[in-house]
Amino acid sequence: MNIILVADAHAKARSITLDWRHWTMGGLVLLVVFLGFTLAFNFITLRWAAATQHPWLAAIVLADQRAAAAKVQERVQDHLNAMAIRLGELQAQMLRLENVGERLARTAGLKPSDMPSMDSSTAPGRGGAMSSLPSRNLSMAQFGGLVDTLSREMDVRQDQFSILETMVVSDSANKRFMPTLLPVTDGWFSSNFGYRIDPFTGQQSMHEGIDFPAEPGTPIVATASGKVIAAEWHPAYGKMVLIDHGNGLVTRYAHTSALLVKEGDLVVRGQKIAAVGTTGRSTGPHLHFEVRLNGVPQNPARFLQAAAGR
């Protein structure tokens, strides 16, 4: 582009040629002027609005504050949701521990009052003097770490409770196969285990059981769970029942008047198996009760006294 400059009618004309460099420089100048004007206008406007507390500026600031608060609230809510999930898991684990504790208490024969630590309705007492060191709030990360540590400790306690429950239940099951229950209700011994004067011969002989005098027909119960290996007539014992309790332990119930079980039957502790009588080599109605371990006679009173001690 050529620009011709004329000073007057008699002067010589001058021409100026504008190329792309001039246009670029002019554009930059205009841009700088525009930006400067815009910044100055915004600065003056904001100063004026802040000085006069214009509602428009207050609305903008309030909107920014609300947006920032919403983002913070969203992050906090995410953390709370995660903590709520973990808290639910801990509550479920606590319920499982309480159930295991109750089963252990029932198996061990304890009452709820005997195990106050299992009562979750009241919190245990705690206290202590104020520390001289300044207190501080827990961060979300520290709180999460404490919850994780508690969760791991509860997992360990649950495993320990499960192992203990297995041991207690196993021990309880073993006790069911020990002949510790009286075979006759309110029975008493008329003849103990050991050497005595034989009522038929008058000689000293070994008595391999104990005798329970009772009225004919009095129920006889199994002293422990087991399998009937004999329910038959014996020349000396009369009508008798043999029960195998496992581990080489066998009990004998002799001189009965009636047999209520047969060979091969499975009986449970306390089940009626016969009735008191005076069959076989007997001087009157009574129950002759024996305990043998691997075929060797044992004193039945030791098993019955152990049950009484518990």
Short mmCIF file of C-alpha atoms in Angstrom, two decimals:
data_model
loop_
_atom_site.label_atom_id
_atom_site.label_comp_id
_atom_site.label_asym_id
_atom_site.label_seq_id
_atom_site.Cartn_x
_atom_site.Cartn_y
_atom_site.Cartn_z
CA MET A 1 0.00 0.00 0.00
CA ASN A 2 1.35 3.46 -0.98
CA ILE A 3 0.45 6.61 0.95
CA ILE A 4 1.10 10.00 -0.82
CA LEU A 5 1.63 13.02 1.40
CA VAL A 6 1.20 16.57 -0.10
CA ALA A 7 2.06 19.60 2.10
CA ASP A 8 0.56 22.36 -0.27
CA ALA A 9 -0.21 22.96 -3.93
CA HIS A 10 3.37 23.86 -4.91
CA ALA A 11 5.22 21.31 -2.75
CA LYS A 12 6.59 18.08 -4.00
CA ALA A 13 4.53 15.03 -3.07
CA ARG A 14 6.07 12.33 -0.82
CA SER A 15 4.99 8.69 -0.84
CA ILE A 16 5.25 6.04 1.95
CA THR A 17 5.04 2.33 1.19
CA LEU A 18 3.49 0.10 3.95
CA ASP A 19 4.55 -3.57 3.86
CA TRP A 20 3.67 -6.57 6.12
CA ARG A 21 6.17 -5.51 8.77
CA HIS A 22 4.35 -2.26 9.35
CA TRP A 23 0.98 -4.05 9.57
CA THR A 24 2.38 -6.59 12.08
CA MET A 25 3.84 -3.90 14.26
CA GLY A 26 0.59 -1.97 14.19
CA GLY A 27 -1.42 -5.04 15.11
CA LEU A 28 0.83 -5.75 18.08
CA VAL A 29 0.50 -2.18 19.26
CA LEU A 30 -3.29 -2.37 19.02
CA LEU A 31 -3.29 -5.70 20.93
CA VAL A 32 -1.16 -4.28 23.73
CA VAL A 33 -3.38 -1.21 23.94
CA PHE A 34 -6.49 -3.43 24.07
CA LEU A 35 -5.10 -5.72 26.78
CA GLY A 36 -3.97 -2.76 28.83
CA PHE A 37 -7.37 -1.14 28.54
CA THR A 38 -9.12 -4.38 29.49
CA LEU A 39 -6.94 -4.94 32.57
CA ALA A 40 -7.33 -1.35 33.64
CA PHE A 41 -11.09 -1.56 33.19
CA ASN A 42 -11.37 -4.81 35.17
CA PHE A 43 -9.12 -3.48 37.93
CA ILE A 44 -11.08 -0.27 38.23
CA THR A 45 -14.38 -2.16 38.10
CA LEU A 46 -13.36 -4.67 40.77
CA ARG A 47 -11.97 -1.95 43.04
CA TRP A 48 -15.17 -0.02 42.64
CA ALA A 49 -17.33 -3.08 43.24
CA ALA A 50 -15.30 -4.10 46.30
CA ALA A 51 -15.45 -0.57 47.71
CA THR A 52 -19.18 -0.33 47.20
CA GLN A 53 -19.84 -4.07 48.04
CA HIS A 54 -21.74 -4.53 44.84
CA PRO A 55 -24.17 -7.50 44.84
CA TRP A 56 -22.87 -8.70 41.52
CA LEU A 57 -19.33 -9.16 42.89
CA ALA A 58 -20.69 -10.77 46.08
CA ALA A 59 -22.63 -13.23 43.96
CA ILE A 60 -19.51 -14.16 41.97
CA VAL A 61 -17.44 -14.68 45.16
CA LEU A 62 -20.25 -16.66 46.80
CA ALA A 63 -20.57 -18.88 43.73
CA ASP A 64 -16.83 -19.61 43.80
CA GLN A 65 -16.98 -20.39 47.51
CA ARG A 66 -19.93 -22.73 47.00
CA ALA A 67 -18.15 -24.56 44.20
CA ALA A 68 -15.02 -25.01 46.34
CA ALA A 69 -17.12 -26.14 49.32
CA ALA A 70 -18.99 -28.62 47.12
CA LYS A 71 -15.70 -30.17 45.97
CA VAL A 72 -14.46 -30.44 49.56
CA GLN A 73 -17.78 -31.94 50.65
CA GLU A 74 -17.60 -34.47 47.84
CA ARG A 75 -14.12 -35.58 48.90
CA VAL A 76 -15.17 -35.79 52.55
CA GLN A 77 -18.26 -37.79 51.60
CA ASP A 78 -16.13 -40.24 49.63
CA HIS A 79 -13.92 -40.76 52.68
CA LEU A 80 -16.97 -41.14 54.92
CA ASN A 81 -18.47 -43.73 52.56
CA ALA A 82 -15.23 -45.70 52.61
CA MET A 83 -15.09 -45.52 56.42
CA ALA A 84 -18.76 -46.57 56.62
CA ILE A 85 -18.03 -49.65 54.51
CA ARG A 86 -15.08 -50.56 56.71
CA LEU A 87 -17.14 -49.93 59.84
CA GLY A 88 -19.82 -52.28 58.53
CA GLU A 89 -17.19 -54.96 57.98
CA LEU A 90 -15.90 -54.50 61.54
CA GLN A 91 -19.44 -54.72 62.91
CA ALA A 92 -19.98 -57.97 61.02
CA GLN A 93 -16.73 -59.36 62.40
CA MET A 94 -17.75 -58.30 65.91
CA LEU A 95 -21.06 -60.15 65.54
CA ARG A 96 -19.19 -63.28 64.45
CA LEU A 97 -16.87 -62.99 67.46
CA GLU A 98 -19.86 -62.56 69.79
CA ASN A 99 -21.55 -65.63 68.31
CA VAL A 100 -18.38 -67.69 68.71
CA GLY A 101 -18.02 -66.43 72.29
CA GLU A 102 -21.60 -67.39 73.11
CA ARG A 103 -21.11 -70.87 71.63
CA LEU A 104 -17.92 -71.30 73.65
CA ALA A 105 -19.71 -70.17 76.81
CA ARG A 106 -22.58 -72.63 76.25
CA THR A 107 -20.16 -75.45 75.45
CA ALA A 108 -18.13 -74.70 78.57
CA GLY A 109 -21.31 -74.53 80.66
CA LEU A 110 -20.91 -70.84 81.53
CA LYS A 111 -23.75 -68.42 82.14
CA PRO A 112 -23.84 -65.01 80.43
CA SER A 113 -23.23 -63.41 83.83
CA ASP A 114 -20.01 -65.42 84.11
CA MET A 115 -18.62 -63.70 81.02
CA PRO A 116 -19.22 -59.93 81.42
CA SER A 117 -16.68 -59.23 78.69
CA MET A 118 -19.12 -60.72 76.19
CA ASP A 119 -21.78 -58.12 77.07
CA SER A 120 -21.51 -55.57 74.26
CA SER A 121 -24.33 -53.37 75.62
CA THR A 122 -22.00 -51.49 77.96
CA ALA A 123 -18.57 -50.13 77.15
CA PRO A 124 -15.66 -50.98 79.49
CA GLY A 125 -14.53 -48.20 81.82
CA ARG A 126 -11.49 -46.19 80.81
CA GLY A 127 -9.67 -43.15 82.13
CA GLY A 128 -6.35 -41.57 83.06
CA ALA A 129 -4.65 -38.30 83.90
CA MET A 130 -4.27 -35.51 81.34
CA SER A 131 -0.94 -35.64 79.52
CA SER A 132 1.44 -32.72 79.68
CA LEU A 133 2.00 -33.05 75.93
CA PRO A 134 -0.39 -31.13 73.65
CA SER A 135 -3.22 -33.08 72.05
CA ARG A 136 -3.78 -33.16 68.31
CA ASN A 137 -6.53 -34.18 65.94
CA LEU A 138 -6.32 -37.32 63.85
CA SER A 139 -6.01 -36.95 60.12
CA MET A 140 -8.17 -39.00 57.78
CA ALA A 141 -5.14 -41.10 56.84
CA GLN A 142 -4.31 -41.76 60.51
CA PHE A 143 -7.92 -42.69 61.25
CA GLY A 144 -7.96 -45.06 58.30
CA GLY A 145 -4.72 -46.63 59.52
CA LEU A 146 -6.20 -47.22 62.97
CA VAL A 147 -9.28 -48.85 61.44
CA ASP A 148 -7.07 -51.11 59.29
CA THR A 149 -5.03 -52.12 62.35
CA LEU A 150 -8.21 -52.89 64.31
CA SER A 151 -9.53 -54.94 61.39
CA ARG A 152 -6.36 -57.03 61.26
CA GLU A 153 -6.44 -57.59 65.03
CA MET A 154 -10.07 -58.71 64.83
CA ASP A 155 -9.18 -61.16 62.06
CA VAL A 156 -6.47 -62.65 64.29
CA ARG A 157 -8.84 -62.84 67.27
CA GLN A 158 -11.49 -64.49 65.12
CA ASP A 159 -9.02 -67.15 63.98
CA GLN A 160 -7.98 -67.76 67.58
CA PHE A 161 -11.62 -68.03 68.68
CA SER A 162 -12.35 -70.49 65.88
CA ILE A 163 -9.43 -72.70 66.90
CA LEU A 164 -10.48 -72.51 70.56
CA GLU A 165 -14.06 -73.37 69.63
CA THR A 166 -12.88 -76.42 67.71
CA MET A 167 -10.84 -77.57 70.69
CA VAL A 168 -13.67 -77.01 73.17
CA VAL A 169 -16.25 -78.72 70.96
CA SER A 170 -13.87 -81.63 70.42
CA ASP A 171 -13.28 -81.90 74.16
CA SER A 172 -17.03 -81.74 74.79
CA ALA A 173 -17.61 -84.48 72.22
CA ASN A 174 -14.96 -86.65 73.88
CA LYS A 175 -16.66 -86.17 77.24
CA ARG A 176 -19.90 -87.51 75.78
CA PHE A 177 -18.10 -90.79 75.19
CA MET A 178 -16.78 -90.98 78.77
CA PRO A 179 -18.96 -93.08 81.17
CA THR A 180 -19.53 -90.34 83.75
CA LEU A 181 -23.34 -90.39 83.97
CA LEU A 182 -25.04 -92.41 86.72
CA PRO A 183 -26.67 -95.47 85.11
CA VAL A 184 -29.51 -95.45 87.67
CA THR A 185 -31.17 -92.27 88.91
CA ASP A 186 -30.50 -91.64 92.60
CA GLY A 187 -28.45 -94.81 92.70
CA TRP A 188 -26.12 -95.73 95.55
CA PHE A 189 -23.38 -98.34 95.88
CA SER A 190 -24.11 -101.54 97.77
CA SER A 191 -20.88 -103.24 96.71
CA ASN A 192 -17.75 -101.44 95.59
CA PHE A 193 -15.02 -102.30 93.14
CA GLY A 194 -12.24 -104.54 94.50
CA TYR A 195 -11.88 -107.61 96.69
CA ARG A 196 -14.91 -108.61 98.79
CA ILE A 197 -16.55 -111.65 100.38
CA ASP A 198 -18.46 -113.48 97.67
CA PRO A 199 -22.16 -113.68 98.75
CA PHE A 200 -22.48 -117.20 97.28
CA THR A 201 -19.22 -118.88 98.34
CA GLY A 202 -18.15 -116.83 101.34
CA GLN A 203 -14.65 -116.58 99.90
CA GLN A 204 -12.69 -113.45 99.11
CA SER A 205 -12.98 -112.66 95.41
CA MET A 206 -12.46 -109.76 93.03
CA HIS A 207 -15.57 -107.70 92.29
CA GLU A 208 -14.94 -106.07 88.90
CA GLY A 209 -17.72 -103.47 89.08
CA ILE A 210 -20.08 -101.70 91.46
CA ASP A 211 -23.67 -102.60 92.35
CA PHE A 212 -26.66 -100.19 92.38
CA PRO A 213 -29.62 -101.62 94.39
CA ALA A 214 -32.96 -100.50 92.88
CA GLU A 215 -36.56 -101.58 92.49
CA PRO A 216 -37.22 -104.08 89.67
CA GLY A 217 -38.05 -102.25 86.43
CA THR A 218 -36.09 -99.11 87.34
CA PRO A 219 -34.77 -97.61 84.07
CA ILE A 220 -31.08 -98.09 83.28
CA VAL A 221 -29.48 -95.43 81.04
CA ALA A 222 -26.27 -95.40 79.01
CA THR A 223 -23.53 -93.66 80.94
CA ALA A 224 -22.01 -92.39 77.66
CA SER A 225 -22.69 -92.48 73.93
CA GLY A 226 -21.49 -95.49 72.00
CA LYS A 227 -22.40 -98.65 70.08
CA VAL A 228 -24.08 -101.72 71.54
CA ILE A 229 -21.76 -104.67 70.95
CA ALA A 230 -23.81 -107.19 72.97
CA ALA A 231 -27.39 -107.41 74.28
CA GLU A 232 -27.81 -111.01 75.40
CA TRP A 233 -28.10 -113.59 78.14
CA HIS A 234 -24.98 -114.49 80.11
CA PRO A 235 -24.81 -117.35 82.67
CA ALA A 236 -23.27 -115.13 85.35
CA TYR A 237 -24.47 -111.65 84.34
CA GLY A 238 -27.97 -112.68 83.26
CA LYS A 239 -29.51 -110.28 80.77
CA MET A 240 -26.73 -107.83 80.03
CA VAL A 241 -25.74 -104.99 77.66
CA LEU A 242 -22.21 -104.14 76.49
CA ILE A 243 -21.56 -100.70 74.98
CA ASP A 244 -18.35 -99.75 73.18
CA HIS A 245 -17.48 -96.06 73.65
CA GLY A 246 -14.34 -96.09 71.51
CA ASN A 247 -10.66 -95.92 72.39
CA GLY A 248 -10.90 -99.34 74.08
CA LEU A 249 -13.51 -98.17 76.61
CA VAL A 250 -16.46 -100.59 77.23
CA THR A 251 -19.25 -100.53 79.85
CA ARG A 252 -21.32 -103.49 81.06
CA TYR A 253 -24.87 -103.40 82.50
CA ALA A 254 -25.79 -106.75 84.09
CA HIS A 255 -28.62 -108.63 85.90
CA THR A 256 -31.29 -106.61 84.03
CA SER A 257 -34.90 -107.71 83.72
CA ALA A 258 -35.44 -106.33 80.19
CA LEU A 259 -33.23 -105.29 77.29
CA LEU A 260 -34.37 -102.19 75.37
CA VAL A 261 -31.57 -102.22 72.76
CA LYS A 262 -29.99 -104.79 70.48
CA GLU A 263 -26.53 -105.48 69.12
CA GLY A 264 -25.42 -102.85 66.57
CA ASP A 265 -27.62 -100.05 67.96
CA LEU A 266 -26.09 -96.62 68.43
CA VAL A 267 -27.04 -95.09 71.76
CA VAL A 268 -26.56 -91.62 73.19
CA ARG A 269 -25.64 -90.55 76.68
CA GLY A 270 -28.69 -90.83 78.99
CA GLN A 271 -30.71 -93.12 76.67
CA LYS A 272 -32.72 -95.92 78.31
CA ILE A 273 -31.15 -99.26 77.43
CA ALA A 274 -32.53 -101.73 80.02
CA ALA A 275 -34.43 -102.16 83.30
CA VAL A 276 -33.20 -103.26 86.71
CA GLY A 277 -33.72 -106.94 87.51
CA THR A 278 -32.15 -109.93 89.29
CA THR A 279 -31.27 -112.29 86.45
CA GLY A 280 -28.13 -114.43 86.45
CA ARG A 281 -25.92 -114.80 89.50
CA SER A 282 -27.73 -112.31 91.74
CA THR A 283 -29.12 -112.25 95.27
CA GLY A 284 -31.67 -109.47 94.61
CA PRO A 285 -32.71 -106.67 92.23
CA HIS A 286 -29.78 -104.43 91.41
CA LEU A 287 -27.58 -103.23 88.54
CA HIS A 288 -24.05 -104.55 88.22
CA PHE A 289 -22.06 -101.86 86.35
CA GLU A 290 -18.55 -102.36 84.93
CA VAL A 291 -16.03 -100.21 83.06
CA ARG A 292 -13.21 -101.91 81.11
CA LEU A 293 -10.32 -100.27 79.29
CA ASN A 294 -8.73 -102.52 76.67
CA GLY A 295 -10.24 -105.47 78.54
CA VAL A 296 -8.83 -104.46 81.93
CA PRO A 297 -11.44 -103.77 84.69
CA GLN A 298 -11.46 -100.16 85.94
CA ASN A 299 -13.08 -98.74 89.05
CA PRO A 300 -16.32 -97.15 87.74
CA ALA A 301 -16.49 -94.89 90.80
CA ARG A 302 -13.51 -92.90 89.51
CA PHE A 303 -15.43 -91.90 86.37
CA LEU A 304 -18.60 -91.10 88.30
CA GLN A 305 -16.74 -89.11 90.97
CA ALA A 306 -14.96 -87.11 88.22
CA ALA A 307 -18.37 -86.16 86.83
CA ALA A 308 -19.58 -85.15 90.31
CA GLY A 309 -16.45 -82.98 90.77
CA ARG A 310 -17.28 -80.99 87.63
#
